[in-house]
Amino acid sequence: MTTSIKISPSILSANFSKLGEEVISLEKAGADYIHIDVMDGHFVPNLTIGPEVIKELRPLTKKIFDVHLMISPVDNFIKDFSNAGADIITFHPEATTNVANTINLIKNEGKKVGISLKPKSKIDLIEKYIDQVDLILIMSVEPGFGGQKFMPEVLDKTKKIKEIIDKKNLKVEIEMDGGINFDNCSKAKEAGVNILVSGSTIFKENKGDLKKNIEILRTN
Ligand code: DX5
Ligand code: ZN
């Protein structure tokens, strides 16, 4: 059986002066999820948006809001992002003092839990939590900025995670985020990824033809 590939466009590459229209366009173009990158200028060296913006976007689409929190400490903000309309809340294990507790905070909100590994973060950091989460987000660039170059060295780690998931017969999804383009997307899929995040490729290739770019990433 072939896995169905989901595309989660990152609005980090959208035009922030018309974010609502951009989200509506992504839905029309066939996006599966909407990837929302939240940065605090502390966990990562960049700042983006907070729960208020997500709350304003929420009524515009029924698409799943795939919220990637790059903020530390993360626990105090989970309720805010949940109330704002996040569907999946993904955090980095380095952003909490107690990973199990953070997982429970998200679950108690009735939201799906994602846990993310930076390119240099080892599987050990998350291994014992794999059966408690819905999604593992593997960063293929250093978190902080869109438009960076894909780091192929994360593919091995991805394959190992996929093996663990399959061996345990779990339904955990694997998402890859950073530098995904029309060439490397097939390598990510081969490694076991079923959700591709993409900012620059979706918003900039083919003169910003969102539909075409989503389709190429899905099928290449
Ligand atoms: C980086 C973000 C990514 C990024 C992806 O910290 O998590 O979601 O925006 O953008 P591209 O596809 O341009 O690398
Ligand atoms: Zn992201």
PDB file of C-alpha atoms and ligand atoms in Angstrom:
ATOM      1  CA  MET A   1       0.000   0.000   0.000  1.00  0.00           C
ATOM      2  CA  THR A   2       1.402   3.414  -0.876  1.00  0.00           C
ATOM      3  CA  THR A   3       1.321   6.046   1.827  1.00  0.00           C
ATOM      4  CA  SER A   4      -0.638   9.127   0.948  1.00  0.00           C
ATOM      5  CA  ILE A   5       1.541  12.216   1.040  1.00  0.00           C
ATOM      6  CA  LYS A   6       0.236  15.325   2.747  1.00  0.00           C
ATOM      7  CA  ILE A   7       1.488  18.799   1.961  1.00  0.00           C
ATOM      8  CA  SER A   8       1.701  21.373   4.735  1.00  0.00           C
ATOM      9  CA  PRO A   9       2.652  24.745   3.246  1.00  0.00           C
ATOM     10  CA  SER A  10       4.497  27.041   5.646  1.00  0.00           C
ATOM     11  CA  ILE A  11       2.976  30.504   5.768  1.00  0.00           C
ATOM     12  CA  LEU A  12       6.397  31.829   6.791  1.00  0.00           C
ATOM     13  CA  SER A  13       6.952  32.464   3.074  1.00  0.00           C
ATOM     14  CA  ALA A  14       3.541  34.077   2.561  1.00  0.00           C
ATOM     15  CA  ASN A  15       2.882  37.809   2.255  1.00  0.00           C
ATOM     16  CA  PHE A  16       2.114  38.762   5.869  1.00  0.00           C
ATOM     17  CA  SER A  17       0.186  41.857   4.798  1.00  0.00           C
ATOM     18  CA  LYS A  18      -2.501  39.571   3.364  1.00  0.00           C
ATOM     19  CA  LEU A  19      -2.123  36.438   5.420  1.00  0.00           C
ATOM     20  CA  GLY A  20      -5.822  35.618   5.421  1.00  0.00           C
ATOM     21  CA  GLU A  21      -6.028  35.645   1.615  1.00  0.00           C
ATOM     22  CA  GLU A  22      -2.866  33.545   1.431  1.00  0.00           C
ATOM     23  CA  VAL A  23      -4.370  30.879   3.690  1.00  0.00           C
ATOM     24  CA  ILE A  24      -7.551  30.804   1.605  1.00  0.00           C
ATOM     25  CA  SER A  25      -5.439  30.477  -1.558  1.00  0.00           C
ATOM     26  CA  LEU A  26      -3.507  27.568  -0.037  1.00  0.00           C
ATOM     27  CA  GLU A  27      -6.747  25.786   0.769  1.00  0.00           C
ATOM     28  CA  LYS A  28      -7.981  26.285  -2.818  1.00  0.00           C
ATOM     29  CA  ALA A  29      -4.630  25.082  -4.144  1.00  0.00           C
ATOM     30  CA  GLY A  30      -5.009  21.719  -2.400  1.00  0.00           C
ATOM     31  CA  ALA A  31      -2.964  22.072   0.793  1.00  0.00           C
ATOM     32  CA  ASP A  32      -3.679  19.361   3.349  1.00  0.00           C
ATOM     33  CA  TYR A  33      -2.483  21.248   6.418  1.00  0.00           C
ATOM     34  CA  ILE A  34      -1.423  24.839   7.053  1.00  0.00           C
ATOM     35  CA  HIS A  35       2.006  24.939   8.705  1.00  0.00           C
ATOM     36  CA  ILE A  36       2.371  27.847  11.107  1.00  0.00           C
ATOM     37  CA  ASP A  37       5.864  28.626  12.386  1.00  0.00           C
ATOM     38  CA  VAL A  38       5.945  30.317  15.768  1.00  0.00           C
ATOM     39  CA  MET A  39       9.318  31.779  16.777  1.00  0.00           C
ATOM     40  CA  ASP A  40      10.290  33.682  19.904  1.00  0.00           C
ATOM     41  CA  GLY A  41      13.686  35.241  19.177  1.00  0.00           C
ATOM     42  CA  HIS A  42      15.096  33.135  22.004  1.00  0.00           C
ATOM     43  CA  PHE A  43      14.743  29.440  21.146  1.00  0.00           C
ATOM     44  CA  VAL A  44      15.487  30.481  17.577  1.00  0.00           C
ATOM     45  CA  PRO A  45      17.026  33.738  16.322  1.00  0.00           C
ATOM     46  CA  ASN A  46      13.874  35.044  14.643  1.00  0.00           C
ATOM     47  CA  LEU A  47      10.412  36.318  15.558  1.00  0.00           C
ATOM     48  CA  THR A  48       7.142  35.524  13.834  1.00  0.00           C
ATOM     49  CA  ILE A  49       3.563  35.414  15.018  1.00  0.00           C
ATOM     50  CA  GLY A  50       1.619  34.480  18.123  1.00  0.00           C
ATOM     51  CA  PRO A  51      -1.808  33.126  19.044  1.00  0.00           C
ATOM     52  CA  GLU A  52      -3.691  36.336  18.185  1.00  0.00           C
ATOM     53  CA  VAL A  53      -2.828  35.991  14.506  1.00  0.00           C
ATOM     54  CA  ILE A  54      -3.797  32.321  14.466  1.00  0.00           C
ATOM     55  CA  LYS A  55      -7.114  33.217  16.090  1.00  0.00           C
ATOM     56  CA  GLU A  56      -7.867  35.671  13.275  1.00  0.00           C
ATOM     57  CA  LEU A  57      -6.972  33.093  10.622  1.00  0.00           C
ATOM     58  CA  ARG A  58      -9.033  30.324  12.230  1.00  0.00           C
ATOM     59  CA  PRO A  59     -12.484  31.268  10.837  1.00  0.00           C
ATOM     60  CA  LEU A  60     -11.130  31.475   7.275  1.00  0.00           C
ATOM     61  CA  THR A  61     -10.502  27.767   6.732  1.00  0.00           C
ATOM     62  CA  LYS A  62     -11.324  24.324   8.073  1.00  0.00           C
ATOM     63  CA  LYS A  63      -7.853  23.055   7.168  1.00  0.00           C
ATOM     64  CA  ILE A  64      -5.761  21.540   9.925  1.00  0.00           C
ATOM     65  CA  PHE A  65      -3.541  24.132  11.601  1.00  0.00           C
ATOM     66  CA  ASP A  66      -0.172  22.451  12.023  1.00  0.00           C
ATOM     67  CA  VAL A  67       1.478  24.718  14.573  1.00  0.00           C
ATOM     68  CA  HIS A  68       5.250  24.405  14.976  1.00  0.00           C
ATOM     69  CA  LEU A  69       6.308  26.029  18.221  1.00  0.00           C
ATOM     70  CA  MET A  70       9.917  27.188  18.304  1.00  0.00           C
ATOM     71  CA  ILE A  71       9.531  28.857  21.682  1.00  0.00           C
ATOM     72  CA  SER A  72      11.050  28.193  25.078  1.00  0.00           C
ATOM     73  CA  PRO A  73       9.838  27.553  27.708  1.00  0.00           C
ATOM     74  CA  VAL A  74       6.872  26.204  25.795  1.00  0.00           C
ATOM     75  CA  ASP A  75       4.432  24.996  28.474  1.00  0.00           C
ATOM     76  CA  ASN A  76       2.929  28.348  29.421  1.00  0.00           C
ATOM     77  CA  PHE A  77       1.763  29.007  25.864  1.00  0.00           C
ATOM     78  CA  ILE A  78       0.101  25.712  25.010  1.00  0.00           C
ATOM     79  CA  LYS A  79      -3.326  26.781  26.216  1.00  0.00           C
ATOM     80  CA  ASP A  80      -3.145  29.996  24.193  1.00  0.00           C
ATOM     81  CA  PHE A  81      -2.316  28.183  20.962  1.00  0.00           C
ATOM     82  CA  SER A  82      -4.972  25.593  21.656  1.00  0.00           C
ATOM     83  CA  ASN A  83      -7.613  28.265  22.247  1.00  0.00           C
ATOM     84  CA  ALA A  84      -6.474  30.111  19.134  1.00  0.00           C
ATOM     85  CA  GLY A  85      -7.367  27.085  17.006  1.00  0.00           C
ATOM     86  CA  ALA A  86      -4.260  24.941  16.583  1.00  0.00           C
ATOM     87  CA  ASP A  87      -5.062  21.327  15.655  1.00  0.00           C
ATOM     88  CA  ILE A  88      -1.560  19.870  15.911  1.00  0.00           C
ATOM     89  CA  ILE A  89       0.836  21.398  18.420  1.00  0.00           C
ATOM     90  CA  THR A  90       4.478  20.513  17.836  1.00  0.00           C
ATOM     91  CA  PHE A  91       7.252  21.392  20.264  1.00  0.00           C
ATOM     92  CA  HIS A  92      10.984  20.793  20.605  1.00  0.00           C
ATOM     93  CA  PRO A  93      12.124  18.619  23.549  1.00  0.00           C
ATOM     94  CA  GLU A  94      14.856  21.172  24.363  1.00  0.00           C
ATOM     95  CA  ALA A  95      12.115  23.752  25.000  1.00  0.00           C
ATOM     96  CA  THR A  96      10.738  22.033  28.095  1.00  0.00           C
ATOM     97  CA  THR A  97      12.113  20.627  31.335  1.00  0.00           C
ATOM     98  CA  ASN A  98       9.633  17.757  31.264  1.00  0.00           C
ATOM     99  CA  VAL A  99       8.743  16.285  27.873  1.00  0.00           C
ATOM    100  CA  ALA A 100       6.097  13.889  29.233  1.00  0.00           C
ATOM    101  CA  ASN A 101       4.364  16.761  30.985  1.00  0.00           C
ATOM    102  CA  THR A 102       4.336  18.913  27.846  1.00  0.00           C
ATOM    103  CA  ILE A 103       2.858  16.009  25.871  1.00  0.00           C
ATOM    104  CA  ASN A 104       0.115  15.717  28.480  1.00  0.00           C
ATOM    105  CA  LEU A 105      -0.607  19.440  28.466  1.00  0.00           C
ATOM    106  CA  ILE A 106      -1.247  19.244  24.716  1.00  0.00           C
ATOM    107  CA  LYS A 107      -3.313  16.052  25.010  1.00  0.00           C
ATOM    108  CA  ASN A 108      -5.404  17.556  27.776  1.00  0.00           C
ATOM    109  CA  GLU A 109      -6.357  20.306  25.347  1.00  0.00           C
ATOM    110  CA  GLY A 110      -7.664  17.605  23.014  1.00  0.00           C
ATOM    111  CA  LYS A 111      -5.018  18.446  20.396  1.00  0.00           C
ATOM    112  CA  LYS A 112      -2.660  16.260  18.415  1.00  0.00           C
ATOM    113  CA  VAL A 113       0.896  16.188  19.705  1.00  0.00           C
ATOM    114  CA  GLY A 114       3.982  16.642  17.579  1.00  0.00           C
ATOM    115  CA  ILE A 115       7.569  16.469  18.768  1.00  0.00           C
ATOM    116  CA  SER A 116      10.390  17.906  16.706  1.00  0.00           C
ATOM    117  CA  LEU A 117      14.057  17.109  16.225  1.00  0.00           C
ATOM    118  CA  LYS A 118      16.497  19.763  15.050  1.00  0.00           C
ATOM    119  CA  PRO A 119      19.049  18.518  12.498  1.00  0.00           C
ATOM    120  CA  LYS A 120      21.635  17.739  15.157  1.00  0.00           C
ATOM    121  CA  SER A 121      19.229  16.438  17.808  1.00  0.00           C
ATOM    122  CA  LYS A 122      19.502  12.711  18.388  1.00  0.00           C
ATOM    123  CA  ILE A 123      16.686  10.152  18.373  1.00  0.00           C
ATOM    124  CA  ASP A 124      17.406   9.330  22.069  1.00  0.00           C
ATOM    125  CA  LEU A 125      15.842  12.662  22.983  1.00  0.00           C
ATOM    126  CA  ILE A 126      12.421  11.474  21.842  1.00  0.00           C
ATOM    127  CA  GLU A 127      12.619   7.696  21.566  1.00  0.00           C
ATOM    128  CA  LYS A 128      10.746   6.863  24.726  1.00  0.00           C
ATOM    129  CA  TYR A 129       7.899   9.211  23.796  1.00  0.00           C
ATOM    130  CA  ILE A 130       7.288   7.927  20.262  1.00  0.00           C
ATOM    131  CA  ASP A 131       4.244   5.913  21.277  1.00  0.00           C
ATOM    132  CA  GLN A 132       2.748   8.932  23.044  1.00  0.00           C
ATOM    133  CA  VAL A 133       2.765  11.370  20.128  1.00  0.00           C
ATOM    134  CA  ASP A 134       0.856  11.700  16.856  1.00  0.00           C
ATOM    135  CA  LEU A 135       3.623  13.188  14.779  1.00  0.00           C
ATOM    136  CA  ILE A 136       7.387  13.525  14.616  1.00  0.00           C
ATOM    137  CA  LEU A 137       8.664  16.629  12.861  1.00  0.00           C
ATOM    138  CA  ILE A 138      12.177  16.245  11.536  1.00  0.00           C
ATOM    139  CA  MET A 139      13.911  19.518  10.822  1.00  0.00           C
ATOM    140  CA  SER A 140      16.014  19.401   7.678  1.00  0.00           C
ATOM    141  CA  VAL A 141      17.425  22.907   8.284  1.00  0.00           C
ATOM    142  CA  GLU A 142      18.361  24.710  11.505  1.00  0.00           C
ATOM    143  CA  PRO A 143      15.073  26.172  12.727  1.00  0.00           C
ATOM    144  CA  GLY A 144      14.658  29.923  12.438  1.00  0.00           C
ATOM    145  CA  PHE A 145      14.403  30.905   8.795  1.00  0.00           C
ATOM    146  CA  GLY A 146      12.770  29.882   5.552  1.00  0.00           C
ATOM    147  CA  GLY A 147      14.728  29.528   2.338  1.00  0.00           C
ATOM    148  CA  GLN A 148      17.679  27.531   3.711  1.00  0.00           C
ATOM    149  CA  LYS A 149      19.416  24.578   2.089  1.00  0.00           C
ATOM    150  CA  PHE A 150      18.148  21.050   2.789  1.00  0.00           C
ATOM    151  CA  MET A 151      20.458  18.936   4.999  1.00  0.00           C
ATOM    152  CA  PRO A 152      20.476  15.400   3.535  1.00  0.00           C
ATOM    153  CA  GLU A 153      22.202  14.017   6.643  1.00  0.00           C
ATOM    154  CA  VAL A 154      18.840  13.954   8.452  1.00  0.00           C
ATOM    155  CA  LEU A 155      17.538  11.236   6.119  1.00  0.00           C
ATOM    156  CA  ASP A 156      19.277   8.410   8.024  1.00  0.00           C
ATOM    157  CA  LYS A 157      17.726   9.503  11.289  1.00  0.00           C
ATOM    158  CA  THR A 158      14.361   9.641   9.535  1.00  0.00           C
ATOM    159  CA  LYS A 159      14.703   6.054   8.291  1.00  0.00           C
ATOM    160  CA  LYS A 160      15.541   4.885  11.810  1.00  0.00           C
ATOM    161  CA  ILE A 161      12.506   6.634  13.239  1.00  0.00           C
ATOM    162  CA  LYS A 162      10.319   5.081  10.563  1.00  0.00           C
ATOM    163  CA  GLU A 163      11.681   1.646  11.483  1.00  0.00           C
ATOM    164  CA  ILE A 164      10.880   2.174  15.155  1.00  0.00           C
ATOM    165  CA  ILE A 165       7.350   3.302  14.283  1.00  0.00           C
ATOM    166  CA  ASP A 166       6.758   0.311  12.016  1.00  0.00           C
ATOM    167  CA  LYS A 167       8.274  -2.176  14.429  1.00  0.00           C
ATOM    168  CA  LYS A 168       5.959  -0.960  17.165  1.00  0.00           C
ATOM    169  CA  ASN A 169       3.049  -0.911  14.735  1.00  0.00           C
ATOM    170  CA  LEU A 170       2.263   2.713  15.578  1.00  0.00           C
ATOM    171  CA  LYS A 171       0.311   5.253  13.519  1.00  0.00           C
ATOM    172  CA  VAL A 172       2.712   8.124  14.129  1.00  0.00           C
ATOM    173  CA  GLU A 173       3.140  10.473  11.162  1.00  0.00           C
ATOM    174  CA  ILE A 174       6.553  11.702  10.025  1.00  0.00           C
ATOM    175  CA  GLU A 175       6.826  15.279   8.824  1.00  0.00           C
ATOM    176  CA  MET A 176       9.906  16.916   7.309  1.00  0.00           C
ATOM    177  CA  ASP A 177      10.500  20.651   7.457  1.00  0.00           C
ATOM    178  CA  GLY A 178      13.141  22.835   5.811  1.00  0.00           C
ATOM    179  CA  GLY A 179      14.587  23.266   2.342  1.00  0.00           C
ATOM    180  CA  ILE A 180      12.195  20.817   0.694  1.00  0.00           C
ATOM    181  CA  ASN A 181      12.171  21.230  -3.074  1.00  0.00           C
ATOM    182  CA  PHE A 182      11.068  19.349  -6.198  1.00  0.00           C
ATOM    183  CA  ASP A 183      14.289  17.290  -6.252  1.00  0.00           C
ATOM    184  CA  ASN A 184      14.745  16.255  -2.639  1.00  0.00           C
ATOM    185  CA  CYS A 185      11.079  15.614  -1.829  1.00  0.00           C
ATOM    186  CA  SER A 186      11.329  12.064  -3.209  1.00  0.00           C
ATOM    187  CA  LYS A 187      14.269  11.324  -0.899  1.00  0.00           C
ATOM    188  CA  ALA A 188      12.237  12.458   2.070  1.00  0.00           C
ATOM    189  CA  LYS A 189       9.363  10.196   1.005  1.00  0.00           C
ATOM    190  CA  GLU A 190      11.705   7.230   0.532  1.00  0.00           C
ATOM    191  CA  ALA A 191      13.000   7.775   4.071  1.00  0.00           C
ATOM    192  CA  GLY A 192       9.453   7.435   5.425  1.00  0.00           C
ATOM    193  CA  VAL A 193       8.135  10.986   5.478  1.00  0.00           C
ATOM    194  CA  ASN A 194       4.406  11.347   4.815  1.00  0.00           C
ATOM    195  CA  ILE A 195       3.961  15.073   5.485  1.00  0.00           C
ATOM    196  CA  LEU A 196       6.087  17.588   3.609  1.00  0.00           C
ATOM    197  CA  VAL A 197       6.365  21.154   4.871  1.00  0.00           C
ATOM    198  CA  SER A 198       7.386  23.742   2.321  1.00  0.00           C
ATOM    199  CA  GLY A 199       7.594  27.510   2.346  1.00  0.00           C
ATOM    200  CA  SER A 200       9.809  28.876  -0.408  1.00  0.00           C
ATOM    201  CA  THR A 201       9.196  26.143  -2.962  1.00  0.00           C
ATOM    202  CA  ILE A 202       5.423  26.499  -2.726  1.00  0.00           C
ATOM    203  CA  PHE A 203       5.348  30.298  -2.677  1.00  0.00           C
ATOM    204  CA  LYS A 204       8.179  31.078  -5.080  1.00  0.00           C
ATOM    205  CA  GLU A 205       8.599  28.379  -7.752  1.00  0.00           C
ATOM    206  CA  ASN A 206       6.651  28.615 -11.019  1.00  0.00           C
ATOM    207  CA  LYS A 207       5.897  32.291 -10.326  1.00  0.00           C
ATOM    208  CA  GLY A 208       4.058  31.360  -7.146  1.00  0.00           C
ATOM    209  CA  ASP A 209       1.629  28.895  -8.753  1.00  0.00           C
ATOM    210  CA  LEU A 210       0.573  27.332  -5.451  1.00  0.00           C
ATOM    211  CA  LYS A 211      -1.552  24.599  -6.983  1.00  0.00           C
ATOM    212  CA  LYS A 212       1.119  23.448  -9.380  1.00  0.00           C
ATOM    213  CA  ASN A 213       3.846  23.527  -6.735  1.00  0.00           C
ATOM    214  CA  ILE A 214       1.775  21.556  -4.224  1.00  0.00           C
ATOM    215  CA  GLU A 215       0.983  18.981  -6.885  1.00  0.00           C
ATOM    216  CA  ILE A 216       4.630  18.567  -7.923  1.00  0.00           C
ATOM    217  CA  LEU A 217       5.755  18.120  -4.313  1.00  0.00           C
ATOM    218  CA  ARG A 218       3.009  15.553  -3.803  1.00  0.00           C
ATOM    219  CA  THR A 219       3.761  13.486  -6.862  1.00  0.00           C
ATOM    220  CA  ASN A 220       7.526  13.855  -7.517  1.00  0.00           C
TER     221      ASN A 220
HETATM  222  C1  DX5 B   1      12.090  26.942   9.744  1.00  0.00           C
HETATM  223  C2  DX5 B   1      10.620  26.614   9.632  1.00  0.00           C
HETATM  224  C3  DX5 B   1      10.187  26.036   8.320  1.00  0.00           C
HETATM  225  C4  DX5 B   1      10.466  26.898   7.138  1.00  0.00           C
HETATM  226  C5  DX5 B   1      10.293  26.128   5.872  1.00  0.00           C
HETATM  227  O1  DX5 B   1      12.401  27.177  11.067  1.00  0.00           O
HETATM  228  O2  DX5 B   1      10.256  25.674  10.624  1.00  0.00           O
HETATM  229  O3  DX5 B   1       8.827  25.691   8.365  1.00  0.00           O
HETATM  230  O4  DX5 B   1       9.647  28.001   7.081  1.00  0.00           O
HETATM  231  O5  DX5 B   1      10.582  26.990   4.814  1.00  0.00           O
HETATM  232  P1  DX5 B   1      11.412  26.518   3.542  1.00  0.00           P
HETATM  233  O6  DX5 B   1      10.576  25.514   2.838  1.00  0.00           O
HETATM  234  O7  DX5 B   1      11.596  27.778   2.791  1.00  0.00           O
HETATM  235  O8  DX5 B   1      12.709  25.937   4.049  1.00  0.00           O
HETATM  236 ZN    ZN B   2       8.212  24.701  10.660  1.00  0.00          ZN
END
